[in-house]
Amino acid sequence: MDKLEHNLRQQLRAAESQLDDNTARRLRQARSTALASSRRPLLSRLMVPALGMATASVVALVLVLSPGEPGQDILDNASFYQDLDFYNWLAENDATWKS
Amino acid sequence: MDFSVVSNAEFAETQVVFRDLEGFLAAVERRAFLMARVALGNDNDALDIVQDTMLVMVRKYQNKPSEEWRPLFFRVLQNRIRDLYRYRKVRSRFAGWLGSPFDGEDDSDPFQQVADVPGNNPAVELESRRSMEAVSTAVAALPRRQQQAFMLRCWEGLSTADTATAMGCSEGSVKTHYFRALQALQEALKEHYHG
């Protein structure tokens, strides 16, 4: 098992040093963006989640009011409530990625 | 870059502890991308996940002791991967309701971003590439918790304790998941690894 671990680790780590230039450039850019975010004004950092919540509320309202199959009541669908936090995450991250 | 070197007795290797977050992020970004790429099968999603993880590190954890950055970073990364799995599940459900298929996944090789390194022996290079593809396929096929344990313990080289922190479970669970992952990989890769 130790030899397998060693071989796998070597192979996987070798792939890191051989990453293509375009991907490496995009990673550097991602790092720069992340580091620059600590210098963004607080108000603009708060606006993204606020917009995300507003979007999530609209999405949830549309789902509740949308017509379903005959006899189907979405409010009885327990998975809807379970997934509501994911709808919020969905909207928040869509807003974040687009920004 | 300002850093010091510490010893990781579990893997008999030295590891670098960075005093500067930018240096730390530069050191882990490639590995994080490949981990996410193997787990998600999509390079754009993997890049988004890595950037998101970096944002969390900068905004929430840059003032933490530097020796905590590694387990924190990979915990956030794995959590983001998990969140995207669940996000895709919800979107697939939406697609089912709306009657349109959703396919946000790219089935191409996670290591396709690995550049062709010029060499003198095409046969050796071809075998090396096939072996790497087999490894990525085998790791991607692992159950999610085994995959996490393998990536963190073997690929990143975190200790059992730090892996438990990153995975949010006990050290005993880490050992179990990791052992099972190695068993599965040994079986899947027996043609490539004879040890």
PDB file of C-alpha atoms in Angstrom:
ATOM      1  CA  MET A   1       0.000   0.000   0.000  1.00  0.00           C
ATOM      2  CA  ASP A   2       2.885   2.421   0.745  1.00  0.00           C
ATOM      3  CA  LYS A   3       4.294   1.975  -2.746  1.00  0.00           C
ATOM      4  CA  LEU A   4       0.881   2.627  -4.269  1.00  0.00           C
ATOM      5  CA  GLU A   5       0.498   5.798  -2.184  1.00  0.00           C
ATOM      6  CA  HIS A   6       3.945   6.980  -3.194  1.00  0.00           C
ATOM      7  CA  ASN A   7       3.340   6.332  -6.899  1.00  0.00           C
ATOM      8  CA  LEU A   8      -0.063   7.991  -6.897  1.00  0.00           C
ATOM      9  CA  ARG A   9       1.208  11.038  -5.035  1.00  0.00           C
ATOM     10  CA  GLN A  10       4.145  11.426  -7.414  1.00  0.00           C
ATOM     11  CA  GLN A  11       1.943  11.141 -10.476  1.00  0.00           C
ATOM     12  CA  LEU A  12      -0.709  13.555  -9.229  1.00  0.00           C
ATOM     13  CA  ARG A  13       1.843  16.134  -8.121  1.00  0.00           C
ATOM     14  CA  ALA A  14       3.703  15.854 -11.403  1.00  0.00           C
ATOM     15  CA  ALA A  15       0.523  16.899 -13.190  1.00  0.00           C
ATOM     16  CA  GLU A  16       0.497  20.176 -11.218  1.00  0.00           C
ATOM     17  CA  SER A  17       3.814  21.300 -12.622  1.00  0.00           C
ATOM     18  CA  GLN A  18       2.685  20.465 -16.151  1.00  0.00           C
ATOM     19  CA  LEU A  19      -0.510  22.514 -16.162  1.00  0.00           C
ATOM     20  CA  ASP A  20      -1.036  24.422 -19.417  1.00  0.00           C
ATOM     21  CA  ASP A  21      -0.279  28.144 -19.575  1.00  0.00           C
ATOM     22  CA  ASN A  22      -3.888  29.245 -20.057  1.00  0.00           C
ATOM     23  CA  THR A  23      -5.116  27.461 -16.943  1.00  0.00           C
ATOM     24  CA  ALA A  24      -2.135  28.707 -14.952  1.00  0.00           C
ATOM     25  CA  ARG A  25      -2.894  32.263 -16.070  1.00  0.00           C
ATOM     26  CA  ARG A  26      -6.562  31.928 -15.042  1.00  0.00           C
ATOM     27  CA  LEU A  27      -5.512  30.639 -11.634  1.00  0.00           C
ATOM     28  CA  ARG A  28      -3.165  33.606 -11.129  1.00  0.00           C
ATOM     29  CA  GLN A  29      -6.007  35.896 -12.104  1.00  0.00           C
ATOM     30  CA  ALA A  30      -8.343  34.195  -9.635  1.00  0.00           C
ATOM     31  CA  ARG A  31      -5.760  34.669  -6.902  1.00  0.00           C
ATOM     32  CA  SER A  32      -5.315  38.359  -7.760  1.00  0.00           C
ATOM     33  CA  THR A  33      -9.070  38.884  -7.738  1.00  0.00           C
ATOM     34  CA  ALA A  34      -9.396  37.208  -4.361  1.00  0.00           C
ATOM     35  CA  LEU A  35      -6.581  39.236  -2.822  1.00  0.00           C
ATOM     36  CA  ALA A  36      -7.967  42.459  -4.287  1.00  0.00           C
ATOM     37  CA  SER A  37     -11.365  41.736  -2.735  1.00  0.00           C
ATOM     38  CA  SER A  38     -10.022  42.443   0.735  1.00  0.00           C
ATOM     39  CA  ARG A  39      -9.473  45.996  -0.416  1.00  0.00           C
ATOM     40  CA  ARG A  40     -13.025  46.496  -1.805  1.00  0.00           C
ATOM     41  CA  PRO A  41     -15.301  48.956   0.043  1.00  0.00           C
ATOM     42  CA  LEU A  42     -17.574  47.267   2.602  1.00  0.00           C
ATOM     43  CA  LEU A  43     -20.765  48.611   1.022  1.00  0.00           C
ATOM     44  CA  SER A  44     -20.086  47.029  -2.379  1.00  0.00           C
ATOM     45  CA  ARG A  45     -19.276  43.705  -0.667  1.00  0.00           C
ATOM     46  CA  LEU A  46     -22.638  43.768   1.104  1.00  0.00           C
ATOM     47  CA  MET A  47     -24.617  44.598  -2.040  1.00  0.00           C
ATOM     48  CA  VAL A  48     -23.953  41.224  -3.721  1.00  0.00           C
ATOM     49  CA  PRO A  49     -25.581  39.088  -1.025  1.00  0.00           C
ATOM     50  CA  ALA A  50     -28.435  41.594  -0.751  1.00  0.00           C
ATOM     51  CA  LEU A  51     -29.100  41.302  -4.477  1.00  0.00           C
ATOM     52  CA  GLY A  52     -28.803  37.539  -4.188  1.00  0.00           C
ATOM     53  CA  MET A  53     -31.469  37.380  -1.485  1.00  0.00           C
ATOM     54  CA  ALA A  54     -33.798  39.562  -3.534  1.00  0.00           C
ATOM     55  CA  THR A  55     -33.343  37.234  -6.501  1.00  0.00           C
ATOM     56  CA  ALA A  56     -33.918  34.165  -4.340  1.00  0.00           C
ATOM     57  CA  SER A  57     -37.161  35.648  -3.046  1.00  0.00           C
ATOM     58  CA  VAL A  58     -38.407  36.215  -6.586  1.00  0.00           C
ATOM     59  CA  VAL A  59     -37.447  32.681  -7.584  1.00  0.00           C
ATOM     60  CA  ALA A  60     -39.258  31.213  -4.581  1.00  0.00           C
ATOM     61  CA  LEU A  61     -42.359  33.304  -5.295  1.00  0.00           C
ATOM     62  CA  VAL A  62     -42.424  32.185  -8.934  1.00  0.00           C
ATOM     63  CA  LEU A  63     -42.142  28.549  -7.870  1.00  0.00           C
ATOM     64  CA  VAL A  64     -45.000  28.864  -5.409  1.00  0.00           C
ATOM     65  CA  LEU A  65     -47.295  30.601  -7.889  1.00  0.00           C
ATOM     66  CA  SER A  66     -46.353  28.481 -10.933  1.00  0.00           C
ATOM     67  CA  PRO A  67     -49.012  26.014 -12.091  1.00  0.00           C
ATOM     68  CA  GLY A  68     -48.038  22.387 -11.599  1.00  0.00           C
ATOM     69  CA  GLU A  69     -49.370  19.069 -12.788  1.00  0.00           C
ATOM     70  CA  PRO A  70     -53.083  18.402 -12.108  1.00  0.00           C
ATOM     71  CA  GLY A  71     -53.485  17.429  -8.476  1.00  0.00           C
ATOM     72  CA  GLN A  72     -49.909  18.401  -7.572  1.00  0.00           C
ATOM     73  CA  ASP A  73     -49.384  20.784  -4.688  1.00  0.00           C
ATOM     74  CA  ILE A  74     -45.851  22.029  -4.536  1.00  0.00           C
ATOM     75  CA  LEU A  75     -46.392  23.236  -0.975  1.00  0.00           C
ATOM     76  CA  ASP A  76     -46.792  19.609   0.031  1.00  0.00           C
ATOM     77  CA  ASN A  77     -43.451  18.768  -1.505  1.00  0.00           C
ATOM     78  CA  ALA A  78     -41.128  18.471   1.498  1.00  0.00           C
ATOM     79  CA  SER A  79     -38.090  18.562  -0.753  1.00  0.00           C
ATOM     80  CA  PHE A  80     -39.030  22.117  -1.778  1.00  0.00           C
ATOM     81  CA  TYR A  81     -38.447  23.334   1.754  1.00  0.00           C
ATOM     82  CA  GLN A  82     -35.347  21.227   2.105  1.00  0.00           C
ATOM     83  CA  ASP A  83     -33.934  22.772  -1.040  1.00  0.00           C
ATOM     84  CA  LEU A  84     -34.970  26.337  -0.263  1.00  0.00           C
ATOM     85  CA  ASP A  85     -31.542  27.111   1.171  1.00  0.00           C
ATOM     86  CA  PHE A  86     -30.050  25.799  -2.083  1.00  0.00           C
ATOM     87  CA  TYR A  87     -32.278  28.138  -4.085  1.00  0.00           C
ATOM     88  CA  ASN A  88     -30.856  30.943  -1.981  1.00  0.00           C
ATOM     89  CA  TRP A  89     -27.322  29.619  -2.519  1.00  0.00           C
ATOM     90  CA  LEU A  90     -28.102  29.314  -6.230  1.00  0.00           C
ATOM     91  CA  ALA A  91     -29.217  32.925  -6.480  1.00  0.00           C
ATOM     92  CA  GLU A  92     -26.398  34.217  -4.309  1.00  0.00           C
ATOM     93  CA  ASN A  93     -23.714  32.419  -6.246  1.00  0.00           C
ATOM     94  CA  ASP A  94     -25.197  33.355  -9.613  1.00  0.00           C
ATOM     95  CA  ALA A  95     -24.954  36.998  -8.510  1.00  0.00           C
ATOM     96  CA  THR A  96     -21.436  36.481  -7.183  1.00  0.00           C
ATOM     97  CA  TRP A  97     -20.143  34.661 -10.275  1.00  0.00           C
ATOM     98  CA  LYS A  98     -21.672  37.241 -12.595  1.00  0.00           C
ATOM     99  CA  SER A  99     -19.975  40.006 -10.634  1.00  0.00           C
TER     100      SER A  99
ATOM    101  CA  MET B   1       7.625  34.768  -0.294  1.00  0.00           C
ATOM    102  CA  ASP B   2       8.332  34.308   3.398  1.00  0.00           C
ATOM    103  CA  PHE B   3       8.043  30.797   4.734  1.00  0.00           C
ATOM    104  CA  SER B   4       9.487  28.180   7.041  1.00  0.00           C
ATOM    105  CA  VAL B   5       9.827  24.434   6.655  1.00  0.00           C
ATOM    106  CA  VAL B   6       8.328  21.830   8.987  1.00  0.00           C
ATOM    107  CA  SER B   7       8.424  18.071   8.988  1.00  0.00           C
ATOM    108  CA  ASN B   8       5.421  15.865   8.271  1.00  0.00           C
ATOM    109  CA  ALA B   9       6.364  12.628   9.979  1.00  0.00           C
ATOM    110  CA  GLU B  10       3.382  10.708   8.593  1.00  0.00           C
ATOM    111  CA  PHE B  11       4.618  11.015   5.049  1.00  0.00           C
ATOM    112  CA  ALA B  12       8.301  11.537   5.865  1.00  0.00           C
ATOM    113  CA  GLU B  13       8.310  14.787   3.965  1.00  0.00           C
ATOM    114  CA  THR B  14       8.915  18.402   4.736  1.00  0.00           C
ATOM    115  CA  GLN B  15       6.185  20.921   4.235  1.00  0.00           C
ATOM    116  CA  VAL B  16       6.316  24.640   3.862  1.00  0.00           C
ATOM    117  CA  VAL B  17       4.470  26.926   6.252  1.00  0.00           C
ATOM    118  CA  PHE B  18       3.874  30.316   4.673  1.00  0.00           C
ATOM    119  CA  ARG B  19       3.723  33.539   6.619  1.00  0.00           C
ATOM    120  CA  ASP B  20       2.142  35.343   3.685  1.00  0.00           C
ATOM    121  CA  LEU B  21      -1.355  34.353   2.447  1.00  0.00           C
ATOM    122  CA  GLU B  22      -0.576  35.299  -1.142  1.00  0.00           C
ATOM    123  CA  GLY B  23       2.374  32.961  -1.170  1.00  0.00           C
ATOM    124  CA  PHE B  24       0.301  30.175   0.336  1.00  0.00           C
ATOM    125  CA  LEU B  25      -2.456  30.591  -2.255  1.00  0.00           C
ATOM    126  CA  ALA B  26       0.103  30.600  -5.072  1.00  0.00           C
ATOM    127  CA  ALA B  27       1.512  27.347  -3.741  1.00  0.00           C
ATOM    128  CA  VAL B  28      -1.813  25.489  -3.515  1.00  0.00           C
ATOM    129  CA  GLU B  29      -3.808  26.847  -6.451  1.00  0.00           C
ATOM    130  CA  ARG B  30      -2.732  24.276  -9.030  1.00  0.00           C
ATOM    131  CA  ARG B  31      -3.366  21.322  -6.755  1.00  0.00           C
ATOM    132  CA  ALA B  32      -6.713  22.762  -5.694  1.00  0.00           C
ATOM    133  CA  PHE B  33      -7.723  23.213  -9.325  1.00  0.00           C
ATOM    134  CA  LEU B  34      -6.831  19.639 -10.268  1.00  0.00           C
ATOM    135  CA  MET B  35      -8.600  18.259  -7.204  1.00  0.00           C
ATOM    136  CA  ALA B  36     -11.745  20.189  -8.078  1.00  0.00           C
ATOM    137  CA  ARG B  37     -11.401  19.232 -11.721  1.00  0.00           C
ATOM    138  CA  VAL B  38     -11.188  15.534 -10.889  1.00  0.00           C
ATOM    139  CA  ALA B  39     -14.149  15.793  -8.510  1.00  0.00           C
ATOM    140  CA  LEU B  40     -16.387  17.906 -10.768  1.00  0.00           C
ATOM    141  CA  GLY B  41     -15.318  16.926 -14.269  1.00  0.00           C
ATOM    142  CA  ASN B  42     -15.510  20.509 -15.471  1.00  0.00           C
ATOM    143  CA  ASP B  43     -12.632  23.004 -15.650  1.00  0.00           C
ATOM    144  CA  ASN B  44     -14.779  26.148 -15.467  1.00  0.00           C
ATOM    145  CA  ASP B  45     -16.541  24.900 -12.356  1.00  0.00           C
ATOM    146  CA  ALA B  46     -13.184  23.940 -10.895  1.00  0.00           C
ATOM    147  CA  LEU B  47     -11.785  27.438 -11.489  1.00  0.00           C
ATOM    148  CA  ASP B  48     -14.868  29.018  -9.939  1.00  0.00           C
ATOM    149  CA  ILE B  49     -14.558  26.765  -6.913  1.00  0.00           C
ATOM    150  CA  VAL B  50     -10.883  27.611  -6.457  1.00  0.00           C
ATOM    151  CA  GLN B  51     -11.537  31.341  -6.723  1.00  0.00           C
ATOM    152  CA  ASP B  52     -14.445  31.086  -4.318  1.00  0.00           C
ATOM    153  CA  THR B  53     -12.227  29.225  -1.863  1.00  0.00           C
ATOM    154  CA  MET B  54      -9.540  31.878  -2.165  1.00  0.00           C
ATOM    155  CA  LEU B  55     -12.114  34.590  -1.529  1.00  0.00           C
ATOM    156  CA  VAL B  56     -13.201  32.871   1.672  1.00  0.00           C
ATOM    157  CA  MET B  57      -9.592  32.527   2.806  1.00  0.00           C
ATOM    158  CA  VAL B  58      -8.877  36.198   2.175  1.00  0.00           C
ATOM    159  CA  ARG B  59     -12.062  37.504   3.742  1.00  0.00           C
ATOM    160  CA  LYS B  60     -12.397  35.189   6.721  1.00  0.00           C
ATOM    161  CA  TYR B  61      -9.173  33.389   7.534  1.00  0.00           C
ATOM    162  CA  GLN B  62      -6.182  35.494   6.596  1.00  0.00           C
ATOM    163  CA  ASN B  63      -5.706  36.495  10.215  1.00  0.00           C
ATOM    164  CA  LYS B  64      -5.708  32.890  11.412  1.00  0.00           C
ATOM    165  CA  PRO B  65      -2.344  31.326  12.323  1.00  0.00           C
ATOM    166  CA  SER B  66      -0.629  30.281   9.113  1.00  0.00           C
ATOM    167  CA  GLU B  67      -0.329  26.653  10.187  1.00  0.00           C
ATOM    168  CA  GLU B  68      -4.146  26.510  10.049  1.00  0.00           C
ATOM    169  CA  TRP B  69      -4.376  27.759   6.471  1.00  0.00           C
ATOM    170  CA  ARG B  70      -3.872  24.367   4.800  1.00  0.00           C
ATOM    171  CA  PRO B  71      -6.628  22.407   6.571  1.00  0.00           C
ATOM    172  CA  LEU B  72      -8.902  25.454   6.394  1.00  0.00           C
ATOM    173  CA  PHE B  73      -8.302  25.972   2.689  1.00  0.00           C
ATOM    174  CA  PHE B  74      -8.943  22.361   1.771  1.00  0.00           C
ATOM    175  CA  ARG B  75     -11.983  22.186   4.043  1.00  0.00           C
ATOM    176  CA  VAL B  76     -13.497  25.165   2.259  1.00  0.00           C
ATOM    177  CA  LEU B  77     -12.551  23.658  -1.111  1.00  0.00           C
ATOM    178  CA  GLN B  78     -14.184  20.319  -0.312  1.00  0.00           C
ATOM    179  CA  ASN B  79     -17.272  22.055   1.056  1.00  0.00           C
ATOM    180  CA  ARG B  80     -17.585  24.093  -2.132  1.00  0.00           C
ATOM    181  CA  ILE B  81     -17.278  20.904  -4.189  1.00  0.00           C
ATOM    182  CA  ARG B  82     -19.984  19.304  -2.071  1.00  0.00           C
ATOM    183  CA  ASP B  83     -22.206  22.394  -2.472  1.00  0.00           C
ATOM    184  CA  LEU B  84     -21.821  22.276  -6.236  1.00  0.00           C
ATOM    185  CA  TYR B  85     -22.785  18.605  -6.292  1.00  0.00           C
ATOM    186  CA  ARG B  86     -26.007  19.528  -4.457  1.00  0.00           C
ATOM    187  CA  TYR B  87     -26.543  22.588  -6.648  1.00  0.00           C
ATOM    188  CA  ARG B  88     -26.354  20.392  -9.747  1.00  0.00           C
ATOM    189  CA  LYS B  89     -28.851  17.987  -8.171  1.00  0.00           C
ATOM    190  CA  VAL B  90     -31.321  20.826  -7.596  1.00  0.00           C
ATOM    191  CA  ARG B  91     -30.830  22.172 -11.111  1.00  0.00           C
ATOM    192  CA  SER B  92     -31.384  18.698 -12.528  1.00  0.00           C
ATOM    193  CA  ARG B  93     -34.641  18.582 -10.622  1.00  0.00           C
ATOM    194  CA  PHE B  94     -35.613  21.937 -12.109  1.00  0.00           C
ATOM    195  CA  ALA B  95     -34.758  20.647 -15.555  1.00  0.00           C
ATOM    196  CA  GLY B  96     -37.004  17.648 -14.968  1.00  0.00           C
ATOM    197  CA  TRP B  97     -39.927  19.899 -13.996  1.00  0.00           C
ATOM    198  CA  LEU B  98     -39.395  22.156 -16.982  1.00  0.00           C
ATOM    199  CA  GLY B  99     -39.008  19.218 -19.322  1.00  0.00           C
ATOM    200  CA  SER B 100     -35.587  20.200 -20.600  1.00  0.00           C
ATOM    201  CA  PRO B 101     -32.389  18.285 -20.018  1.00  0.00           C
ATOM    202  CA  PHE B 102     -29.544  19.838 -18.087  1.00  0.00           C
ATOM    203  CA  ASP B 103     -26.048  18.771 -18.753  1.00  0.00           C
ATOM    204  CA  GLY B 104     -23.520  20.951 -16.991  1.00  0.00           C
ATOM    205  CA  GLU B 105     -20.845  18.314 -16.933  1.00  0.00           C
ATOM    206  CA  ASP B 106     -17.884  17.839 -19.158  1.00  0.00           C
ATOM    207  CA  ASP B 107     -16.898  14.222 -19.572  1.00  0.00           C
ATOM    208  CA  SER B 108     -13.446  14.991 -20.905  1.00  0.00           C
ATOM    209  CA  ASP B 109     -10.275  13.973 -19.098  1.00  0.00           C
ATOM    210  CA  PRO B 110      -9.658  16.057 -15.950  1.00  0.00           C
ATOM    211  CA  PHE B 111      -5.973  16.120 -16.783  1.00  0.00           C
ATOM    212  CA  GLN B 112      -6.423  17.514 -20.297  1.00  0.00           C
ATOM    213  CA  GLN B 113      -4.989  20.812 -19.047  1.00  0.00           C
ATOM    214  CA  VAL B 114      -1.702  19.035 -18.452  1.00  0.00           C
ATOM    215  CA  ALA B 115       0.507  20.229 -21.272  1.00  0.00           C
ATOM    216  CA  ASP B 116       2.309  17.790 -23.499  1.00  0.00           C
ATOM    217  CA  VAL B 117       5.858  17.872 -22.212  1.00  0.00           C
ATOM    218  CA  PRO B 118       8.332  17.349 -25.039  1.00  0.00           C
ATOM    219  CA  GLY B 119      10.432  14.256 -24.537  1.00  0.00           C
ATOM    220  CA  ASN B 120      12.547  11.790 -26.393  1.00  0.00           C
ATOM    221  CA  ASN B 121      10.403   8.659 -26.122  1.00  0.00           C
ATOM    222  CA  PRO B 122       6.850   8.880 -27.479  1.00  0.00           C
ATOM    223  CA  ALA B 123       6.000   5.390 -26.249  1.00  0.00           C
ATOM    224  CA  VAL B 124       6.979   6.265 -22.691  1.00  0.00           C
ATOM    225  CA  GLU B 125       5.045   9.538 -22.877  1.00  0.00           C
ATOM    226  CA  LEU B 126       1.967   7.743 -24.198  1.00  0.00           C
ATOM    227  CA  GLU B 127       2.108   5.186 -21.390  1.00  0.00           C
ATOM    228  CA  SER B 128       2.585   7.975 -18.863  1.00  0.00           C
ATOM    229  CA  ARG B 129      -0.437   9.820 -20.205  1.00  0.00           C
ATOM    230  CA  ARG B 130      -2.575   6.674 -20.176  1.00  0.00           C
ATOM    231  CA  SER B 131      -1.517   5.969 -16.627  1.00  0.00           C
ATOM    232  CA  MET B 132      -2.430   9.513 -15.567  1.00  0.00           C
ATOM    233  CA  GLU B 133      -5.821   9.247 -17.239  1.00  0.00           C
ATOM    234  CA  ALA B 134      -6.421   5.965 -15.438  1.00  0.00           C
ATOM    235  CA  VAL B 135      -5.511   7.553 -12.109  1.00  0.00           C
ATOM    236  CA  SER B 136      -7.826  10.523 -12.650  1.00  0.00           C
ATOM    237  CA  THR B 137     -10.677   8.256 -13.721  1.00  0.00           C
ATOM    238  CA  ALA B 138     -10.191   5.976 -10.726  1.00  0.00           C
ATOM    239  CA  VAL B 139     -10.044   8.878  -8.253  1.00  0.00           C
ATOM    240  CA  ALA B 140     -13.096  10.525  -9.827  1.00  0.00           C
ATOM    241  CA  ALA B 141     -15.013   7.252  -9.440  1.00  0.00           C
ATOM    242  CA  LEU B 142     -14.414   6.999  -5.704  1.00  0.00           C
ATOM    243  CA  PRO B 143     -17.352   7.610  -3.350  1.00  0.00           C
ATOM    244  CA  ARG B 144     -17.213  11.246  -2.301  1.00  0.00           C
ATOM    245  CA  ARG B 145     -15.918  10.756   1.268  1.00  0.00           C
ATOM    246  CA  GLN B 146     -13.265   8.277   0.153  1.00  0.00           C
ATOM    247  CA  GLN B 147     -12.271  10.712  -2.593  1.00  0.00           C
ATOM    248  CA  GLN B 148     -11.950  13.529  -0.056  1.00  0.00           C
ATOM    249  CA  ALA B 149      -9.875  11.410   2.304  1.00  0.00           C
ATOM    250  CA  PHE B 150      -7.594  10.294  -0.508  1.00  0.00           C
ATOM    251  CA  MET B 151      -7.105  13.792  -1.909  1.00  0.00           C
ATOM    252  CA  LEU B 152      -6.348  15.299   1.470  1.00  0.00           C
ATOM    253  CA  ARG B 153      -4.225  12.489   2.978  1.00  0.00           C
ATOM    254  CA  CYS B 154      -2.322  11.264  -0.039  1.00  0.00           C
ATOM    255  CA  TRP B 155      -2.356  14.039  -2.639  1.00  0.00           C
ATOM    256  CA  GLU B 156      -2.076  17.047  -0.307  1.00  0.00           C
ATOM    257  CA  GLY B 157      -0.271  15.164   2.475  1.00  0.00           C
ATOM    258  CA  LEU B 158      -2.333  16.426   5.376  1.00  0.00           C
ATOM    259  CA  SER B 159      -2.003  14.574   8.657  1.00  0.00           C
ATOM    260  CA  THR B 160      -4.878  12.401   9.830  1.00  0.00           C
ATOM    261  CA  ALA B 161      -5.793  15.092  12.355  1.00  0.00           C
ATOM    262  CA  ASP B 162      -5.795  17.899   9.790  1.00  0.00           C
ATOM    263  CA  THR B 163      -7.719  15.746   7.335  1.00  0.00           C
ATOM    264  CA  ALA B 164     -10.336  15.133  10.008  1.00  0.00           C
ATOM    265  CA  THR B 165     -10.592  18.906  10.498  1.00  0.00           C
ATOM    266  CA  ALA B 166     -10.922  19.469   6.766  1.00  0.00           C
ATOM    267  CA  MET B 167     -13.553  16.741   6.366  1.00  0.00           C
ATOM    268  CA  GLY B 168     -15.436  17.598   9.540  1.00  0.00           C
ATOM    269  CA  CYS B 169     -15.261  14.048  10.896  1.00  0.00           C
ATOM    270  CA  SER B 170     -13.304  11.916  13.374  1.00  0.00           C
ATOM    271  CA  GLU B 171      -9.772  10.648  12.790  1.00  0.00           C
ATOM    272  CA  GLY B 172     -11.168   7.126  12.865  1.00  0.00           C
ATOM    273  CA  SER B 173     -13.520   7.960  10.008  1.00  0.00           C
ATOM    274  CA  VAL B 174     -10.631   9.446   8.044  1.00  0.00           C
ATOM    275  CA  LYS B 175      -8.622   6.251   8.438  1.00  0.00           C
ATOM    276  CA  THR B 176     -11.574   4.130   7.332  1.00  0.00           C
ATOM    277  CA  HIS B 177     -12.373   6.249   4.287  1.00  0.00           C
ATOM    278  CA  TYR B 178      -8.704   6.466   3.310  1.00  0.00           C
ATOM    279  CA  PHE B 179      -8.102   2.730   3.654  1.00  0.00           C
ATOM    280  CA  ARG B 180     -11.140   1.939   1.524  1.00  0.00           C
ATOM    281  CA  ALA B 181     -10.078   4.501  -1.060  1.00  0.00           C
ATOM    282  CA  LEU B 182      -6.652   2.904  -1.379  1.00  0.00           C
ATOM    283  CA  GLN B 183      -8.221  -0.547  -1.694  1.00  0.00           C
ATOM    284  CA  ALA B 184     -10.494   0.690  -4.477  1.00  0.00           C
ATOM    285  CA  LEU B 185      -7.648   2.442  -6.278  1.00  0.00           C
ATOM    286  CA  GLN B 186      -5.395  -0.578  -5.971  1.00  0.00           C
ATOM    287  CA  GLU B 187      -8.055  -2.704  -7.634  1.00  0.00           C
ATOM    288  CA  ALA B 188      -8.850  -0.142 -10.326  1.00  0.00           C
ATOM    289  CA  LEU B 189      -5.204   0.497 -11.174  1.00  0.00           C
ATOM    290  CA  LYS B 190      -3.742  -2.989 -10.835  1.00  0.00           C
ATOM    291  CA  GLU B 191      -2.716  -2.981 -14.487  1.00  0.00           C
ATOM    292  CA  HIS B 192      -0.661   0.188 -13.991  1.00  0.00           C
ATOM    293  CA  TYR B 193       0.774  -0.423 -10.530  1.00  0.00           C
ATOM    294  CA  HIS B 194       2.169  -3.801  -9.740  1.00  0.00           C
ATOM    295  CA  GLY B 195       3.170  -3.085  -6.119  1.00  0.00           C
TER     296      GLY B 195
END
